[in-house]
Amino acid sequence: MRPLTLAAAGVVVALLLFLAERRWPLRRPRAALLARLAVNLLVAAIALGVAAATVRPLVLRALSLTADRPLGLFRWLVLPPPLEWLLAFLLLDLSFYWWHRANHRIPLLWRFHNVHHFDPDLDLSTALRFHFVEIALSAGFRVAQVTVLGLGAGVYWAYELCFQANTLFHHSNVRLPIGVERALNRVMVTPRMHGIHHSQVEAEAMSNYGVLLPWWDRIHRTLRLNVPQHAIEIGVPAYSQPEDNHPGNLLAAPFLTQRDYWRRPDGSAVERPQASGPATDLAE
Ligand SMILES: [Zn+2]
């Protein structure tokens, strides 16, 4: 798939979600829209530049390597194309689940991924707000995916389109009718599910790692759907002061001594009494 087609599809999806967020907000925003857009789009522009300089050329190189050589799972297993695509989609999404979980569990990776999480609000612009070092590190992971799986360019870019579109969707602040979202959440990660992942409660942030498919959290027992959105404070407690979210401080944060992430500046932790209902039922 051509990069321009991908970019055009992304712009259309983003525009529709942006309008829907204004019309039907899911969570009440804390910061003024223009101020937060300025911060997140600046951070996103740097990340995008680094992605263009690292992720794209390295992935293209890996795709051309696997095209020429018997390298990777799908070069050894010769499967009918529909089955190969299905398996490739599942394995790509499962490995992104592991990568996201590693970004929370490995301290060096969390230093950088944390910058995405300490956004005090969660909306479409959060989907683009990643520290540029996290993007550069993800280039290595993507090269590993392509070479270990032996992926063709077609399936890789088709998955990438779904991955990016759903990343925009599940970060968005769009309120869907709960019945509609529960139905969608059977097959994809949705805004309420991912909203719980951006909670200031540590146990909630350490759940719902899925990107496209919600099943990996169920299988790995990291699913937590029973937290209502109105009860969620978005962010990371130790980085919740307005100055933490200034672009310079935010880009420098991973290189400085790390704070006790899950405690507020006054030392208290953000806790929640036991949520009601089973963790597998999506709350309003
Ligand atoms: Zn995360």
Coordinates of C-alpha atoms and ligand atoms in Angstrom, one line a residue:
M1 CA 0.0 0.0 0.0
R2 CA 1.3 3.5 -0.9
P3 CA 2.2 5.7 2.0
L4 CA 0.0 8.5 0.5
T5 CA -3.1 6.1 0.6
L6 CA -2.3 5.3 4.2
A7 CA -1.9 9.0 5.1
A8 CA -5.1 10.0 3.3
A9 CA -7.1 7.2 5.1
G10 CA -5.6 8.4 8.4
V11 CA -6.6 12.0 7.8
V12 CA -10.2 11.0 7.0
V13 CA -10.6 8.8 10.1
A14 CA -8.9 11.4 12.3
L15 CA -11.2 14.2 11.0
L16 CA -14.4 12.1 11.6
L17 CA -13.2 11.1 15.1
F18 CA -12.2 14.7 16.0
L19 CA -15.7 16.0 15.0
A20 CA -17.4 13.1 16.9
E21 CA -15.3 13.9 20.1
R22 CA -16.6 17.5 20.0
R23 CA -20.2 16.4 19.5
W24 CA -20.4 13.4 21.9
P25 CA -17.5 13.6 24.5
L26 CA -17.0 10.4 26.7
R27 CA -14.9 12.0 29.5
R28 CA -14.9 15.6 30.6
P29 CA -11.7 17.3 29.4
R30 CA -9.4 19.0 32.0
A31 CA -7.2 21.2 29.8
A32 CA -8.4 23.7 27.1
L33 CA -8.5 22.1 23.7
L34 CA -6.1 24.5 21.8
A35 CA -3.5 24.4 24.6
R36 CA -3.4 20.6 24.6
L37 CA -3.5 20.3 20.8
A38 CA -0.4 22.6 20.7
V39 CA 1.5 20.4 23.1
N40 CA 0.5 17.0 21.7
L41 CA 0.9 18.0 18.0
L42 CA 4.4 19.4 18.6
V43 CA 5.4 16.2 20.4
A44 CA 3.7 14.2 17.6
A45 CA 5.5 16.1 14.8
I46 CA 8.9 15.2 16.3
A47 CA 7.7 11.6 16.7
L48 CA 6.5 11.5 13.1
G49 CA 9.8 12.9 11.8
V50 CA 11.7 10.2 13.7
A51 CA 9.3 7.5 12.4
A52 CA 9.9 8.7 8.8
A53 CA 13.7 8.6 9.4
T54 CA 13.8 5.2 11.3
V55 CA 10.7 3.0 11.2
R56 CA 9.8 3.4 7.6
P57 CA 13.3 2.8 6.0
L58 CA 14.1 0.0 8.4
V59 CA 10.8 -1.8 7.8
L60 CA 11.0 -1.4 4.0
R61 CA 14.6 -2.9 4.2
A62 CA 13.3 -5.8 6.3
L63 CA 10.4 -6.4 3.9
S64 CA 12.7 -6.5 0.9
L65 CA 15.1 -8.9 2.8
T66 CA 12.3 -11.3 3.5
A67 CA 10.9 -11.1 0.0
D68 CA 14.3 -12.3 -1.5
R69 CA 15.2 -15.0 1.0
P70 CA 13.6 -17.9 2.8
L71 CA 13.6 -16.0 6.0
G72 CA 10.8 -16.2 8.7
L73 CA 7.8 -18.3 9.6
F74 CA 5.6 -17.7 6.6
R75 CA 8.5 -18.5 4.2
W76 CA 8.9 -21.9 5.7
L77 CA 5.2 -22.7 6.3
V78 CA 3.6 -22.5 2.9
L79 CA -0.1 -21.8 3.6
P80 CA -3.0 -20.8 1.3
P81 CA -3.0 -17.0 1.2
P82 CA -6.2 -16.4 3.2
L83 CA -4.9 -18.6 6.0
E84 CA -1.5 -16.9 5.9
W85 CA -3.1 -13.4 6.1
L86 CA -5.4 -14.5 9.0
L87 CA -2.5 -16.0 11.0
A88 CA -0.2 -13.0 10.2
F89 CA -2.9 -10.6 11.5
L90 CA -3.3 -12.5 14.7
L91 CA 0.5 -12.9 15.3
L92 CA 1.2 -9.3 14.5
D93 CA -1.5 -8.1 16.9
L94 CA -0.4 -10.6 19.6
S95 CA 3.2 -9.5 19.4
F96 CA 2.1 -5.8 19.6
Y97 CA 0.2 -6.8 22.8
W98 CA 3.5 -8.1 24.2
W99 CA 5.4 -5.1 23.0
H100 CA 3.0 -2.7 24.7
R101 CA 3.1 -4.8 27.9
A102 CA 6.9 -4.7 27.8
N103 CA 6.7 -0.9 27.5
H104 CA 5.0 -0.9 30.9
R105 CA 7.0 -3.6 32.6
I106 CA 10.6 -2.9 31.5
P107 CA 11.8 0.2 33.3
L108 CA 13.9 1.5 30.4
L109 CA 11.0 1.3 28.0
W110 CA 8.5 2.7 30.6
R111 CA 10.6 5.8 31.0
F112 CA 9.6 6.7 27.4
H113 CA 6.1 5.2 27.2
N114 CA 5.2 7.0 30.4
V115 CA 5.3 10.3 28.4
H116 CA 2.3 9.1 26.4
H117 CA 0.5 8.2 29.6
F118 CA 1.0 11.4 31.6
D119 CA -1.2 13.4 29.2
P120 CA -3.8 14.7 31.6
D121 CA -6.6 14.1 29.1
L122 CA -7.2 11.3 26.7
D123 CA -8.4 12.0 23.2
L124 CA -7.4 11.7 19.5
S125 CA -4.3 13.8 20.0
T126 CA -3.0 11.4 22.7
A127 CA -2.9 8.7 20.0
L128 CA -0.1 10.7 18.3
R129 CA 1.7 11.9 21.4
F130 CA 4.7 9.5 21.8
H131 CA 8.2 10.3 22.9
F132 CA 10.5 10.1 19.8
V133 CA 12.8 7.6 21.5
E134 CA 9.9 5.2 22.0
I135 CA 9.2 5.5 18.2
A136 CA 12.9 4.8 17.4
L137 CA 12.9 1.8 19.7
S138 CA 9.7 0.5 18.1
A139 CA 11.5 0.4 14.8
G140 CA 13.7 -2.4 16.1
F141 CA 10.6 -4.3 17.2
R142 CA 8.9 -3.9 13.9
V143 CA 12.0 -5.2 12.0
A144 CA 11.9 -8.2 14.3
Q145 CA 8.2 -8.8 13.6
V146 CA 8.8 -8.7 9.8
T147 CA 11.9 -11.0 9.8
V148 CA 10.7 -13.6 12.4
L149 CA 7.3 -13.9 10.7
G150 CA 8.6 -13.6 7.1
L151 CA 5.9 -11.1 6.2
G152 CA 5.0 -10.0 2.7
A153 CA 4.5 -6.2 2.1
G154 CA 0.8 -6.6 1.4
V155 CA -0.2 -8.2 4.7
Y156 CA 2.2 -5.9 6.7
W157 CA 0.7 -2.6 5.3
A158 CA -2.9 -3.9 5.5
Y159 CA -2.3 -4.7 9.2
E160 CA -0.6 -1.3 9.7
L161 CA -3.7 0.5 8.3
C162 CA -6.0 -1.3 10.8
F163 CA -3.4 -0.8 13.6
Q164 CA -3.2 3.0 13.0
A165 CA -7.0 3.4 12.5
N166 CA -7.8 1.6 15.7
T167 CA -5.1 3.4 17.6
L168 CA -6.9 6.7 16.7
F169 CA -10.3 5.2 17.5
H170 CA -9.5 3.7 20.9
H171 CA -7.7 6.8 22.2
S172 CA -10.5 9.0 21.0
N173 CA -12.9 10.7 23.5
V174 CA -16.0 9.6 21.6
R175 CA -19.0 8.4 23.6
L176 CA -20.7 5.5 21.8
P177 CA -24.0 4.1 23.2
I178 CA -22.9 1.5 25.7
G179 CA -24.7 -1.3 23.9
V180 CA -22.9 -0.5 20.7
E181 CA -19.5 -0.3 22.4
R182 CA -20.1 -3.6 24.2
A183 CA -20.8 -5.2 20.9
L184 CA -17.8 -3.7 19.2
N185 CA -15.6 -4.6 22.2
R186 CA -16.2 -8.3 21.6
V187 CA -14.0 -7.9 18.5
M188 CA -11.9 -4.8 18.9
V189 CA -10.3 -2.5 21.5
T190 CA -12.7 0.5 22.1
P191 CA -12.4 3.9 23.8
R192 CA -13.9 2.9 27.2
M193 CA -11.6 -0.2 27.3
H194 CA -8.5 1.9 26.5
G195 CA -9.6 4.7 28.8
I196 CA -9.2 2.4 31.8
H197 CA -5.6 1.7 30.6
H198 CA -4.9 5.5 30.9
S199 CA -6.1 5.6 34.5
Q200 CA -4.0 7.0 37.4
V201 CA -4.7 3.8 39.4
E202 CA -1.7 1.6 38.8
A203 CA -3.6 -1.7 38.6
E204 CA -5.8 -0.2 35.9
A205 CA -2.9 1.2 33.9
M206 CA -1.4 -2.3 34.0
S207 CA -4.3 -3.8 32.2
N208 CA -5.9 -3.6 28.7
Y209 CA -2.7 -3.6 26.7
G210 CA -4.5 -4.7 23.4
V211 CA -4.2 -2.5 20.3
L212 CA -6.6 -4.0 17.7
L213 CA -8.1 -7.2 19.2
P214 CA -9.3 -7.4 22.8
W215 CA -8.8 -11.1 23.1
W216 CA -5.1 -11.1 24.2
D217 CA -6.0 -9.3 27.4
R218 CA -8.6 -11.9 28.2
I219 CA -6.2 -14.8 27.5
H220 CA -3.3 -13.2 29.5
R221 CA -5.7 -12.2 32.4
T222 CA -4.9 -8.5 32.0
L223 CA -8.5 -7.5 31.1
R224 CA -10.3 -5.0 33.3
L225 CA -13.5 -3.5 31.9
N226 CA -15.6 -2.9 35.0
V227 CA -14.4 0.7 35.7
P228 CA -16.9 3.4 34.7
Q229 CA -15.4 6.3 32.7
H230 CA -16.7 9.0 35.0
A231 CA -14.7 7.5 37.9
I232 CA -11.4 7.6 36.0
E233 CA -8.7 10.3 36.5
I234 CA -6.5 10.2 33.4
G235 CA -2.7 10.4 33.7
V236 CA 0.2 9.3 35.9
P237 CA 0.0 10.7 39.5
A238 CA 3.7 11.7 39.9
Y239 CA 3.6 13.7 36.6
S240 CA 0.2 15.3 37.0
Q241 CA 1.3 19.0 37.6
P242 CA 0.6 21.4 34.7
E243 CA 4.3 22.1 34.2
D244 CA 5.0 18.4 33.7
N245 CA 3.1 18.6 30.5
H246 CA 5.1 21.5 28.9
P247 CA 6.8 20.2 25.8
G248 CA 10.4 20.8 27.0
N249 CA 9.7 19.0 30.4
L250 CA 7.9 16.2 28.8
L251 CA 10.6 15.5 26.3
A252 CA 13.3 15.7 29.0
A253 CA 11.5 13.6 31.6
P254 CA 12.8 10.1 30.5
F255 CA 16.4 11.4 30.9
L256 CA 15.9 12.7 34.4
T257 CA 15.6 10.8 37.7
Q258 CA 12.3 9.0 37.7
R259 CA 9.7 9.8 40.3
D260 CA 7.6 7.3 42.2
Y261 CA 5.1 7.1 39.3
W262 CA 2.0 6.0 41.1
R263 CA 2.1 8.5 44.0
R264 CA 0.9 12.1 43.8
P265 CA 3.4 14.9 44.7
D266 CA 2.0 14.8 48.3
G267 CA 2.9 11.1 48.5
S268 CA -0.6 9.6 48.3
A269 CA -1.5 6.9 45.9
V270 CA -4.6 7.0 43.7
E271 CA -6.7 4.1 44.8
R272 CA -10.1 2.7 44.1
P273 CA -12.2 0.4 46.2
Q274 CA -13.0 -3.0 44.6
A275 CA -15.0 -2.3 41.4
S276 CA -18.4 -3.8 41.1
G277 CA -19.2 -6.5 38.6
P278 CA -17.0 -8.9 36.8
A279 CA -13.8 -7.5 35.1
T280 CA -15.0 -8.9 31.8
D281 CA -18.2 -6.7 31.7
L282 CA -17.6 -3.2 30.1
A283 CA -18.9 -0.5 32.5
E284 CA -20.7 2.6 31.3
Ligands
ZN1 ZN 0.3 2.0 27.7

